[in-house]
Amino acid sequence: MLITIKNVLSKAQVAAARKMLLDADWTDGNVTAGYQSAKAKQNLQLPENSATARELGDVILAALAQSNRFMSAALPLKIFPPLFNCYQGGQSFGTHVDNAIRQVPGTPVKVRTDISMTLFLSEPEEYDGGELTIEDTYGTHSVKLGAGDMVLYPSTSLHRVTPVTRGRRLASFFWLQSMISSDEKRALLFDMDMAIQSLRESLDDSQEIVQLTGVYHNLIRQWAQT
């Protein structure tokens, strides 16, 4: 399931984040790459332990906590702290799959990567290339969103970032472990929740809506891993 979420960050938040990132000290992106990914990865990355990464990561997580669409699509259990990268001067990330398990640095916490996320911090017209290309059973999808918008997709997907041939592509990327490990089950729950919310907007609560809501939560009880 590939889901986009508009305006996770406001334009003011994006502007503040960009200023902090452009003033930050960057390092080689291979610091967080696995063996296979390291062969394909060419970019810059903000050190995970930098004050800028922690501060901006907290802003992003606070914004996501207020997003009903994110909560419905992800059903998060554990979230890996947001990381930040930069592509420029022809840099790219070849086709790869994300590591299955990520350990939060400095802690014993391990996160199974069910969902991968990219939050764009540069506007599409500011750079050429840099599309996030995701492969799934329905084909290949090219994603290049506005600054402040985010895409979620299964971490099992093969994906790549095409070369940035003009300008600079700034983004945050991170992963989460969902209460529902199955992408197919998450998709069913998301569709049901979106339908229930839509019904609530157009109709007063009825017995049927209450029953559907009960089915939704009972499916979560049956499928959730906590």
XYZ file of N, CA and C in Angstrom:
678
model
N 0.838 -1.192 0.000
C 0.000 0.000 0.000
C 0.877 1.247 0.000
N 0.722 2.072 -1.001
C 1.451 3.333 -1.101
C 0.477 4.461 -0.786
N 0.790 5.252 0.242
C -0.095 6.317 0.715
C 0.677 7.628 0.758
N 0.086 8.705 0.247
C 0.682 10.029 0.376
C -0.117 10.845 1.392
N 0.589 11.687 2.115
C -0.035 12.560 3.114
C 0.439 13.976 2.842
N -0.493 14.855 2.539
C -0.178 16.239 2.220
C 0.007 17.068 3.493
N 0.893 18.041 3.409
C 1.035 19.063 4.450
C 1.264 18.490 5.845
N 2.143 17.494 5.937
C 2.564 17.016 7.252
C 3.213 18.161 8.015
N 4.065 18.906 7.322
C 4.648 20.137 7.865
C 4.081 21.332 7.123
N 3.868 22.418 7.844
C 3.419 23.664 7.217
C 4.571 24.294 6.444
N 4.251 25.269 5.609
C 5.301 25.963 4.855
C 6.289 26.640 5.800
N 5.787 27.183 6.912
C 6.678 27.832 7.882
C 7.609 26.798 8.528
N 7.075 25.627 8.843
C 7.909 24.571 9.427
C 8.945 24.073 8.438
N 8.545 23.956 7.161
C 9.493 23.533 6.129
C 10.617 24.552 5.995
N 10.268 25.839 5.968
C 11.278 26.893 5.826
C 12.260 26.856 6.991
N 11.747 26.679 8.201
C 12.625 26.627 9.380
C 13.520 25.389 9.325
N 12.952 24.257 8.898
C 13.745 23.036 8.799
C 14.847 23.173 7.761
N 14.526 23.749 6.620
C 15.524 23.919 5.558
C 16.679 24.802 6.020
N 16.362 25.875 6.734
C 17.417 26.757 7.222
C 18.358 26.003 8.163
N 17.777 25.212 9.049
C 18.604 24.438 9.975
C 19.447 23.414 9.234
N 18.862 22.758 8.234
C 19.596 21.726 7.497
C 20.731 22.327 6.670
N 20.474 23.467 6.062
C 21.508 24.075 5.232
C 22.674 24.603 6.065
N 22.419 24.882 7.343
C 23.479 25.346 8.241
C 24.187 24.197 8.950
N 23.688 22.967 8.754
C 24.209 21.816 9.496
C 25.439 21.228 8.814
N 26.154 20.399 9.569
C 27.307 19.666 9.036
C 26.840 18.288 8.572
N 27.102 17.981 7.291
C 26.657 16.729 6.697
C 27.803 15.727 6.627
N 27.441 14.449 6.512
C 28.443 13.396 6.388
C 28.031 12.450 5.270
N 28.884 11.478 4.968
C 28.587 10.500 3.920
C 27.365 9.671 4.315
N 26.427 9.507 3.381
C 25.202 8.786 3.671
C 25.382 7.321 3.969
N 26.539 6.752 3.677
C 26.754 5.323 3.916
C 26.861 4.962 5.392
N 26.817 5.973 6.284
C 26.928 5.661 7.713
C 25.766 4.806 8.196
N 24.606 4.859 7.529
C 23.467 4.035 7.949
C 23.103 2.980 6.917
N 23.963 2.763 5.932
C 23.653 1.785 4.886
C 24.083 0.389 5.297
N 23.276 -0.587 4.896
C 23.679 -1.979 5.067
C 24.685 -2.354 3.992
N 25.134 -3.617 4.017
C 26.172 -4.061 3.075
C 25.723 -3.869 1.634
N 24.501 -4.328 1.333
C 24.015 -4.243 -0.041
C 23.741 -2.793 -0.436
N 23.124 -2.029 0.478
C 22.764 -0.649 0.167
C 23.994 0.227 -0.051
N 25.070 -0.062 0.686
C 26.265 0.769 0.596
C 26.831 0.805 -0.816
N 26.620 -0.277 -1.573
C 27.130 -0.321 -2.941
C 26.342 0.611 -3.868
N 25.114 0.940 -3.490
C 24.251 1.716 -4.374
C 24.032 3.147 -3.911
N 24.469 3.468 -2.692
C 24.092 4.730 -2.054
C 25.140 5.812 -2.265
N 24.690 6.935 -2.818
C 25.540 8.121 -2.996
C 24.722 9.340 -2.586
N 24.918 9.776 -1.364
C 24.241 10.984 -0.899
C 24.917 11.501 0.358
N 24.383 12.582 0.890
C 24.844 13.141 2.157
C 23.779 12.899 3.210
N 24.213 12.815 4.459
C 23.260 12.554 5.534
C 23.641 13.339 6.775
N 22.619 13.769 7.512
C 22.856 14.441 8.779
C 23.184 13.380 9.825
N 24.245 13.554 10.612
C 24.559 12.556 11.642
C 23.367 12.318 12.562
N 23.143 11.064 12.899
C 21.973 10.713 13.710
C 21.980 11.371 15.080
N 23.179 11.592 15.632
C 23.264 12.142 16.978
C 23.360 13.660 16.995
N 23.163 14.308 15.858
C 23.262 15.768 15.825
C 22.038 16.399 16.478
N 22.243 17.559 17.094
C 21.140 18.272 17.738
C 20.080 18.661 16.719
N 20.511 19.009 15.506
C 19.564 19.391 14.456
C 18.651 18.230 14.091
N 19.229 17.040 13.930
C 18.425 15.868 13.585
C 17.413 15.566 14.678
N 17.829 15.644 15.929
C 16.910 15.353 17.032
C 15.782 16.385 17.098
N 16.136 17.651 16.952
C 15.120 18.705 17.049
C 14.110 18.603 15.917
N 14.595 18.462 14.687
C 13.682 18.365 13.551
C 12.887 17.061 13.594
N 13.517 15.991 14.062
C 12.805 14.726 14.195
C 11.628 14.844 15.148
N 11.812 15.564 16.252
C 10.720 15.758 17.204
C 9.574 16.553 16.577
N 9.921 17.541 15.748
C 8.894 18.335 15.064
C 8.062 17.441 14.145
N 8.745 16.583 13.397
C 8.047 15.691 12.463
C 7.159 14.702 13.199
N 7.672 14.090 14.261
C 6.879 13.106 14.993
C 5.669 13.751 15.663
N 5.831 14.978 16.150
C 4.694 15.691 16.748
C 3.632 15.978 15.702
N 4.067 16.336 14.482
C 3.108 16.611 13.408
C 2.376 15.337 13.001
N 3.091 14.229 12.914
C 2.455 12.970 12.525
C 1.456 12.498 13.572
N 1.729 12.780 14.839
C 0.811 12.377 15.900
C -0.550 13.062 15.757
N -0.589 14.184 15.030
C -1.836 14.918 14.818
C -2.519 14.544 13.508
N -1.918 13.633 12.743
C -2.443 13.279 11.423
C -3.286 12.013 11.504
N -4.596 12.155 11.340
C -5.479 10.989 11.354
C -5.163 10.024 10.207
N -4.811 10.596 9.040
C -4.508 9.748 7.879
C -3.273 8.898 8.143
N -2.257 9.498 8.751
C -1.048 8.744 9.078
C -1.356 7.631 10.074
N -2.067 7.964 11.142
C -2.373 6.969 12.160
C -3.189 5.825 11.574
N -4.131 6.142 10.710
C -4.969 5.116 10.109
C -4.177 4.225 9.158
N -3.283 4.817 8.363
C -2.517 4.056 7.389
C -1.422 3.226 8.038
N -0.784 3.754 9.079
C 0.398 3.110 9.649
C 0.113 2.246 10.869
N -0.871 2.645 11.692
C -1.125 1.966 12.962
C 0.200 1.707 13.680
N 0.941 2.774 13.990
C 2.319 2.621 14.465
C 2.428 2.018 15.854
N 3.432 1.181 16.021
C 3.808 0.637 17.319
C 5.113 1.262 17.796
N 6.134 1.247 16.915
C 7.427 1.867 17.220
C 7.908 2.612 15.979
N 8.487 3.792 16.185
C 8.979 4.600 15.069
C 10.468 4.860 15.250
N 11.238 4.568 14.224
C 12.662 4.892 14.226
C 12.802 6.407 14.092
N 13.668 7.050 14.874
C 13.798 8.507 14.794
C 14.111 8.977 13.376
N 13.451 10.039 12.919
C 13.665 10.525 11.552
C 15.129 10.872 11.264
N 15.578 10.489 10.077
C 16.896 10.834 9.559
C 16.722 11.842 8.424
N 17.824 12.438 7.991
C 17.752 13.490 6.976
C 18.863 13.282 5.951
N 18.499 13.429 4.658
C 19.510 13.269 3.618
C 19.425 14.381 2.582
N 20.471 14.436 1.779
C 20.598 15.447 0.734
C 21.216 14.789 -0.496
N 20.579 15.015 -1.649
C 21.110 14.561 -2.930
C 21.402 15.777 -3.785
N 22.573 15.805 -4.412
C 22.947 16.897 -5.304
C 24.109 16.442 -6.183
N 24.369 17.195 -7.249
C 25.533 16.908 -8.080
C 25.559 15.524 -8.675
N 24.397 14.989 -9.069
C 24.350 13.674 -9.680
C 24.214 12.515 -8.712
N 24.114 12.796 -7.416
C 24.003 11.722 -6.434
C 22.680 10.971 -6.590
N 22.705 9.701 -6.218
C 21.524 8.843 -6.378
C 21.611 7.700 -5.375
N 20.566 6.889 -5.350
C 20.546 5.681 -4.523
C 19.947 4.583 -5.393
N 20.772 3.623 -5.774
C 20.334 2.557 -6.663
C 19.297 1.647 -6.029
N 18.760 0.749 -6.824
C 17.696 -0.144 -6.372
C 18.154 -0.980 -5.176
N 17.328 -0.992 -4.125
C 17.671 -1.713 -2.909
C 16.393 -1.997 -2.122
N 16.519 -2.780 -1.085
C 15.435 -2.998 -0.124
C 15.981 -2.631 1.250
N 15.149 -2.010 2.081
C 15.602 -1.553 3.390
C 15.862 -2.721 4.334
N 16.796 -2.517 5.264
C 17.089 -3.539 6.266
C 15.817 -3.901 7.035
N 15.674 -5.175 7.372
C 14.459 -5.640 8.047
C 14.357 -5.142 9.490
N 15.503 -4.998 10.153
C 15.528 -4.576 11.555
C 16.478 -3.396 11.704
N 16.040 -2.382 12.436
C 16.883 -1.228 12.743
C 16.952 -1.058 14.259
N 18.156 -0.898 14.778
C 18.309 -0.634 16.205
C 18.481 0.861 16.407
N 17.672 1.418 17.307
C 17.769 2.842 17.601
C 19.104 3.097 18.280
N 19.958 3.974 17.713
C 21.299 4.184 18.263
C 21.269 4.578 19.738
N 22.170 3.954 20.500
C 22.297 4.284 21.917
C 21.237 3.668 22.803
N 20.394 2.796 22.243
C 19.336 2.157 23.023
C 19.272 0.674 22.653
N 18.569 -0.136 23.466
C 18.364 -1.543 23.101
C 17.146 -1.742 22.199
N 16.476 -0.650 21.830
C 15.225 -0.746 21.080
C 15.500 -1.155 19.635
N 14.805 -2.192 19.184
C 14.897 -2.631 17.793
C 13.547 -2.411 17.130
N 13.569 -1.938 15.890
C 12.358 -1.642 15.139
C 12.321 -2.527 13.902
N 11.266 -3.327 13.767
C 11.064 -4.080 12.527
C 10.520 -3.095 11.489
N 11.149 -3.017 10.345
C 10.759 -2.012 9.359
C 9.619 -2.547 8.491
N 8.400 -2.242 8.924
C 7.217 -2.600 8.144
C 6.910 -1.551 7.087
N 7.086 -0.282 7.444
C 6.735 0.834 6.558
C 7.920 1.778 6.453
N 8.264 2.166 5.235
C 9.292 3.173 4.974
C 8.601 4.494 4.641
N 9.231 5.592 5.037
C 8.619 6.910 4.843
C 9.647 7.913 4.341
N 9.219 8.746 3.432
C 10.027 9.879 2.974
C 9.188 11.138 3.067
N 9.702 12.126 3.786
C 9.071 13.442 3.898
C 9.905 14.423 3.086
N 9.335 14.955 2.022
C 10.069 15.853 1.129
C 10.191 17.243 1.752
N 11.394 17.824 1.652
C 11.649 19.155 2.205
C 12.098 20.152 1.133
N 12.180 19.710 -0.117
C 12.458 20.580 -1.258
C 11.268 20.529 -2.205
N 10.960 21.660 -2.839
C 9.876 21.678 -3.824
C 10.329 20.975 -5.101
N 9.418 20.330 -5.809
C 9.805 19.567 -7.010
C 10.531 20.395 -8.062
N 10.169 21.690 -8.198
C 10.788 22.517 -9.228
C 12.191 22.983 -8.845
N 12.619 22.704 -7.627
C 13.942 23.146 -7.182
C 15.056 22.203 -7.617
N 14.701 21.047 -8.136
C 15.735 20.098 -8.550
C 15.217 19.219 -9.678
N 16.140 18.745 -10.497
C 15.826 17.796 -11.567
C 16.244 16.397 -11.122
N 15.442 15.405 -11.487
C 15.694 14.045 -11.026
C 15.225 13.901 -9.586
N 15.831 12.941 -8.888
C 15.516 12.765 -7.477
C 14.180 12.105 -7.198
N 13.579 11.469 -8.213
C 12.312 10.775 -7.974
C 12.540 9.534 -7.113
N 11.669 9.320 -6.152
C 11.651 8.078 -5.402
C 10.834 7.080 -6.223
N 11.483 6.028 -6.691
C 10.835 5.053 -7.564
C 10.632 3.760 -6.780
N 9.370 3.353 -6.658
C 8.997 2.211 -5.818
C 8.373 1.130 -6.685
N 8.846 -0.097 -6.513
C 8.310 -1.225 -7.266
C 7.432 -2.083 -6.359
N 6.232 -2.416 -6.847
C 5.378 -3.346 -6.115
C 4.660 -4.258 -7.103
N 3.716 -5.033 -6.626
C 3.039 -5.994 -7.489
C 2.189 -5.329 -8.558
N 1.926 -4.032 -8.413
C 1.103 -3.312 -9.382
C 1.947 -2.496 -10.361
N 3.280 -2.632 -10.283
C 4.138 -1.920 -11.215
C 5.111 -1.007 -10.501
N 5.597 -0.020 -11.236
C 6.583 0.930 -10.719
C 5.938 2.294 -10.548
N 6.171 2.917 -9.398
C 5.569 4.200 -9.079
C 6.673 5.225 -8.857
N 6.555 6.375 -9.490
C 7.523 7.455 -9.334
C 6.914 8.534 -8.460
N 7.616 8.893 -7.373
C 7.068 9.819 -6.381
C 7.994 11.025 -6.243
N 7.416 12.204 -6.413
C 8.146 13.457 -6.219
C 7.141 14.480 -5.713
N 7.102 14.652 -4.400
C 6.043 15.431 -3.765
C 6.515 16.833 -3.401
N 5.543 17.657 -3.027
C 5.840 19.007 -2.582
C 6.497 19.011 -1.212
N 7.170 20.099 -0.891
C 7.827 20.238 0.409
C 6.778 20.195 1.516
N 7.008 19.331 2.500
C 6.062 19.152 3.593
C 5.155 17.963 3.409
N 5.175 17.337 2.215
C 4.346 16.159 1.932
C 5.158 14.875 2.142
N 4.461 13.782 2.430
C 5.140 12.546 2.779
C 4.522 11.358 2.052
N 5.331 10.350 1.774
C 4.853 9.100 1.206
C 5.212 7.956 2.150
N 4.272 7.003 2.306
C 4.485 5.781 3.065
C 4.369 4.614 2.105
N 5.242 3.615 2.248
C 5.181 2.443 1.384
C 5.801 1.254 2.115
N 5.453 0.031 1.725
C 5.978 -1.141 2.427
C 7.500 -1.231 2.329
N 8.139 -1.522 3.447
C 9.604 -1.623 3.459
C 10.110 -2.833 2.685
N 9.214 -3.738 2.341
C 9.591 -4.899 1.529
C 9.794 -4.534 0.058
N 9.404 -3.316 -0.328
C 9.453 -2.911 -1.733
C 10.874 -2.593 -2.177
N 11.212 -3.006 -3.394
C 12.427 -2.503 -4.026
C 12.188 -1.034 -4.388
N 13.187 -0.194 -4.136
C 13.014 1.229 -4.449
C 14.371 1.872 -4.706
N 14.360 3.059 -5.283
C 15.580 3.784 -5.612
C 15.281 5.272 -5.689
N 16.339 6.073 -5.651
C 16.247 7.517 -5.879
C 17.073 7.822 -7.120
N 16.434 8.414 -8.129
C 17.132 8.695 -9.385
C 18.123 9.847 -9.196
N 19.146 9.948 -10.056
C 20.172 10.987 -9.889
C 19.584 12.401 -9.889
N 20.078 13.214 -8.973
C 19.704 14.632 -8.929
C 20.721 15.395 -9.775
N 20.285 15.868 -10.924
C 21.202 16.490 -11.890
C 21.212 18.012 -11.808
N 20.266 18.594 -11.086
C 20.243 20.050 -10.865
C 19.622 20.325 -9.514
N 20.215 21.273 -8.782
C 19.648 21.666 -7.507
C 19.968 20.693 -6.386
N 19.152 20.785 -5.338
C 19.394 19.993 -4.126
C 18.070 19.401 -3.654
N 18.087 18.117 -3.349
C 16.896 17.419 -2.826
C 17.113 17.123 -1.349
N 16.378 17.819 -0.492
C 16.420 17.597 0.947
C 15.193 16.797 1.371
N 15.388 15.853 2.259
C 14.257 15.038 2.707
C 14.572 14.416 4.060
N 13.509 13.993 4.729
C 13.639 13.157 5.917
C 13.167 11.756 5.550
N 13.827 10.756 6.089
C 13.427 9.374 5.820
C 13.521 8.585 7.115
N 12.608 7.653 7.285
C 12.603 6.841 8.493
C 11.647 5.673 8.318
N 11.524 4.861 9.360
C 10.766 3.615 9.280
C 9.909 3.466 10.523
N 8.932 2.572 10.436
C 8.164 2.252 11.628
C 7.774 0.788 11.644
N 7.536 0.308 12.844
C 6.970 -1.017 13.061
C 5.501 -0.826 13.364
N 4.656 -1.436 12.570
C 3.212 -1.299 12.741
C 2.673 -2.359 13.691
N 1.547 -2.050 14.337
C 0.850 -3.062 15.127
C 0.339 -4.188 14.234
N 0.141 -3.862 12.941
C -0.323 -4.843 11.963
C 0.815 -5.085 10.984
N 1.465 -6.241 11.067
C 2.662 -6.467 10.255
C 2.335 -6.674 8.781
N 1.142 -7.155 8.471
C 0.756 -7.463 7.091
C 0.317 -6.204 6.344
N 0.957 -5.940 5.205
C 0.554 -4.793 4.390
C -0.869 -4.959 3.872
N -1.249 -6.188 3.509
C -2.597 -6.433 2.995
C -3.657 -6.142 4.057
N -3.404 -6.553 5.289
C -4.360 -6.291 6.366
C -4.411 -4.805 6.704
N -3.254 -4.135 6.695
C -3.258 -2.686 6.924
C -4.084 -1.977 5.865
N -3.966 -2.423 4.615
C -4.714 -1.799 3.526
C -6.219 -1.962 3.734
N -6.651 -3.149 4.156
C -8.069 -3.376 4.423
C -8.572 -2.475 5.549
N -7.789 -2.381 6.617
C -8.177 -1.555 7.747
C -8.208 -0.081 7.371
N -7.248 0.350 6.572
C -7.208 1.747 6.140
C -8.446 2.083 5.305
N -8.769 1.223 4.350
C -9.946 1.467 3.516
C -11.219 1.513 4.361
N -11.325 0.607 5.319
C -12.510 0.590 6.170
C -12.588 1.852 7.025
N -11.459 2.260 7.603
C -11.449 3.453 8.451
C -11.775 4.708 7.644
N -11.229 4.814 6.434
C -11.527 5.971 5.589
C -13.011 6.012 5.229
N -13.607 4.844 4.964
C -15.033 4.786 4.633
C -15.880 5.188 5.838
N -15.507 4.711 7.022
C -16.251 5.063 8.230
C -16.163 6.564 8.493
N -14.958 7.135 8.353
C -14.810 8.574 8.573
C -15.618 9.375 7.568
N -15.641 8.926 6.325
C -16.426 9.613 5.295
C -17.917 9.555 5.615
N -18.396 8.405 6.060
C -19.806 8.270 6.436
C -20.145 9.201 7.601
N -19.235 9.307 8.548
C -19.488 10.161 9.714
C -19.582 11.639 9.312
N -18.841 12.021 8.273
C -18.876 13.412 7.826
C -20.187 13.757 7.131
N -20.810 12.779 6.488
C -22.027 13.049 5.715
C -23.301 12.614 6.421
N -23.175 11.765 7.440
C -24.351 11.255 8.133
C -24.135 11.330 9.639
N -25.224 11.479 10.344
C -25.133 11.348 11.791
C -24.782 9.906 12.135
N -24.172 9.723 13.311
C -23.861 8.363 13.745
C -25.139 7.523 13.750
N -25.057 6.383 13.097
C -26.183 5.462 13.056
C -25.745 4.136 13.653
N -26.686 3.247 13.845
C -26.364 1.923 14.376
C -25.417 1.189 13.439
N -25.618 1.402 12.117
C -24.769 0.738 11.143
C -23.325 1.231 11.229
N -23.144 2.543 11.404
C -21.792 3.090 11.532
C -21.142 2.570 12.808
N -21.902 2.517 13.880
C -21.369 1.983 15.141
C -20.945 0.523 14.959
N -21.760 -0.255 14.245
C -21.414 -1.655 14.004
C -20.150 -1.792 13.160
N -20.038 -0.967 12.121
C -18.826 -1.000 11.290
C -17.595 -0.623 12.105
N -17.739 0.373 12.964
C -16.624 0.773 13.822
C -16.225 -0.369 14.740
N -17.225 -1.105 15.237
C -16.930 -2.267 16.066
C -16.177 -3.335 15.308
N -16.581 -3.588 14.064
C -15.878 -4.563 13.231
C -14.418 -4.134 13.027
N -14.213 -2.841 12.740
C -12.862 -2.304 12.538
C -11.983 -2.580 13.762
N -12.456 -2.229 14.932
C -11.639 -2.403 16.137
C -11.476 -3.874 16.503
N -12.475 -4.686 16.225
C -12.333 -6.115 16.515
C -11.328 -6.791 15.586
N -11.234 -6.306 14.343
C -10.202 -6.817 13.444
C -8.809 -6.428 13.950
N -8.676 -5.193 14.449
C -7.385 -4.785 15.021
C -7.045 -5.684 16.208
N -8.015 -5.952 17.081
C -7.768 -6.843 18.224
C -7.278 -8.210 17.748
N -7.863 -8.692 16.680
C -7.515 -10.022 16.179
C -6.140 -10.057 15.540
N -5.767 -8.973 14.852
C -4.536 -8.983 14.055
C -3.352 -8.288 14.711
N -3.592 -7.456 15.719
C -2.512 -6.612 16.253
C -1.466 -7.414 16.980
N -0.224 -6.949 16.863
C 0.912 -7.463 17.616
C 1.465 -6.304 18.434
N 1.431 -6.431 19.739
C 1.886 -5.329 20.595
C 2.916 -5.810 21.598
